[in-house]
């Protein structure tokens, strides 16, 4: 009777261990898939952020150039006036 109980407990423990191993394997597989997706997403996000930074820096450069021209008395109107004064002078 006792041997039957021990055998039954061993069988139950074996089943639990197999289920746990299967669960760990499935979690590892899903974790790998998730990591791969995150890597792909990080890649395109990085490219997108790089492009946005380039655009922002380009716009900042244009703005700075415009401010410098205004500080020098430049701009379209001043440029046109200088051109006209050279042509008439």
mmCIF file of C-alpha atoms in Angstrom:
data_model
loop_
_atom_site.group_PDB
_atom_site.id
_atom_site.type_symbol
_atom_site.label_atom_id
_atom_site.label_comp_id
_atom_site.label_asym_id
_atom_site.label_seq_id
_atom_site.Cartn_x
_atom_site.Cartn_y
_atom_site.Cartn_z
ATOM 1 C CA UNK A 1 0.000 0.000 0.000
ATOM 2 C CA UNK A 2 2.774 2.413 0.961
ATOM 3 C CA UNK A 3 4.766 1.574 -2.188
ATOM 4 C CA UNK A 4 1.726 2.384 -4.302
ATOM 5 C CA UNK A 5 1.407 5.760 -2.593
ATOM 6 C CA UNK A 6 5.114 6.518 -3.111
ATOM 7 C CA UNK A 7 4.863 5.465 -6.756
ATOM 8 C CA UNK A 8 1.811 7.658 -7.237
ATOM 9 C CA UNK A 9 3.567 10.646 -5.646
ATOM 10 C CA UNK A 10 6.599 10.100 -7.890
ATOM 11 C CA UNK A 11 4.371 9.970 -10.949
ATOM 12 C CA UNK A 12 2.614 13.172 -9.895
ATOM 13 C CA UNK A 13 5.958 14.888 -9.311
ATOM 14 C CA UNK A 14 7.184 13.706 -12.719
ATOM 15 C CA UNK A 15 4.089 15.171 -14.372
ATOM 16 C CA UNK A 16 4.601 18.474 -12.530
ATOM 17 C CA UNK A 17 8.258 18.581 -13.571
ATOM 18 C CA UNK A 18 7.367 17.910 -17.209
ATOM 19 C CA UNK A 19 4.732 20.645 -17.169
ATOM 20 C CA UNK A 20 7.186 23.072 -15.576
ATOM 21 C CA UNK A 21 9.862 22.214 -18.150
ATOM 22 C CA UNK A 22 7.366 22.711 -20.971
ATOM 23 C CA UNK A 23 6.299 26.045 -19.471
ATOM 24 C CA UNK A 24 9.931 27.209 -19.145
ATOM 25 C CA UNK A 25 10.622 26.207 -22.740
ATOM 26 C CA UNK A 26 7.576 28.102 -23.981
ATOM 27 C CA UNK A 27 8.507 31.179 -21.944
ATOM 28 C CA UNK A 28 12.047 31.087 -23.325
ATOM 29 C CA UNK A 29 10.718 30.854 -26.889
ATOM 30 C CA UNK A 30 8.290 33.744 -26.356
ATOM 31 C CA UNK A 31 11.012 35.773 -24.668
ATOM 32 C CA UNK A 32 13.266 35.235 -27.686
ATOM 33 C CA UNK A 33 10.518 36.294 -30.079
ATOM 34 C CA UNK A 34 9.791 39.373 -27.969
ATOM 35 C CA UNK A 35 13.475 40.305 -27.888
ATOM 36 C CA UNK A 36 13.704 39.962 -31.660
ATOM 37 C CA UNK A 37 10.653 42.211 -32.152
ATOM 38 C CA UNK A 38 12.056 44.781 -29.729
ATOM 39 C CA UNK A 39 15.378 44.758 -31.576
ATOM 40 C CA UNK A 40 13.644 45.394 -34.889
ATOM 41 C CA UNK A 41 11.526 48.155 -33.345
ATOM 42 C CA UNK A 42 14.558 49.750 -31.698
ATOM 43 C CA UNK A 43 16.324 49.717 -35.057
ATOM 44 C CA UNK A 44 13.627 51.581 -36.988
ATOM 45 C CA UNK A 45 12.948 53.882 -34.047
ATOM 46 C CA UNK A 46 16.625 54.780 -33.929
ATOM 47 C CA UNK A 47 16.615 55.589 -37.640
ATOM 48 C CA UNK A 48 13.460 57.674 -37.256
ATOM 49 C CA UNK A 49 14.904 59.596 -34.311
ATOM 50 C CA UNK A 50 18.122 60.194 -36.239
ATOM 51 C CA UNK A 51 16.167 61.639 -39.170
ATOM 52 C CA UNK A 52 14.113 63.831 -36.836
ATOM 53 C CA UNK A 53 17.270 65.123 -35.154
ATOM 54 C CA UNK A 54 18.811 65.893 -38.548
ATOM 55 C CA UNK A 55 15.691 67.816 -39.565
ATOM 56 C CA UNK A 56 15.643 69.704 -36.268
ATOM 57 C CA UNK A 57 19.329 70.640 -36.531
ATOM 58 C CA UNK A 58 18.847 71.700 -40.152
ATOM 59 C CA UNK A 59 15.951 73.955 -39.135
ATOM 60 C CA UNK A 60 17.970 75.348 -36.220
ATOM 61 C CA UNK A 61 20.793 76.126 -38.637
ATOM 62 C CA UNK A 62 18.428 77.921 -40.994
ATOM 63 C CA UNK A 63 16.974 79.905 -38.096
ATOM 64 C CA UNK A 64 20.439 80.840 -36.843
ATOM 65 C CA UNK A 65 21.486 81.930 -40.341
ATOM 66 C CA UNK A 66 18.345 84.067 -40.621
ATOM 67 C CA UNK A 67 19.061 85.684 -37.245
ATOM 68 C CA UNK A 68 22.652 86.384 -38.242
ATOM 69 C CA UNK A 69 21.501 87.998 -41.480
ATOM 70 C CA UNK A 70 19.004 90.163 -39.590
ATOM 71 C CA UNK A 71 21.686 91.172 -37.105
ATOM 72 C CA UNK A 72 23.900 92.270 -40.005
ATOM 73 C CA UNK A 73 21.015 94.186 -41.503
ATOM 74 C CA UNK A 74 20.468 91.463 -44.049
ATOM 75 C CA UNK A 75 17.435 89.664 -45.267
ATOM 76 C CA UNK A 76 15.659 89.812 -48.591
ATOM 77 C CA UNK A 77 14.833 93.511 -48.501
ATOM 78 C CA UNK A 78 18.374 94.540 -47.539
ATOM 79 C CA UNK A 79 19.877 92.230 -50.145
ATOM 80 C CA UNK A 80 17.627 93.719 -52.828
ATOM 81 C CA UNK A 81 18.489 97.256 -51.712
ATOM 82 C CA UNK A 82 22.234 96.494 -51.839
ATOM 83 C CA UNK A 83 21.873 95.029 -55.306
ATOM 84 C CA UNK A 84 19.928 98.084 -56.518
ATOM 85 C CA UNK A 85 22.435 100.503 -54.995
ATOM 86 C CA UNK A 86 25.326 98.730 -56.746
ATOM 87 C CA UNK A 87 23.503 98.744 -60.071
ATOM 88 C CA UNK A 88 22.675 102.447 -59.884
ATOM 89 C CA UNK A 89 25.999 103.474 -58.351
#
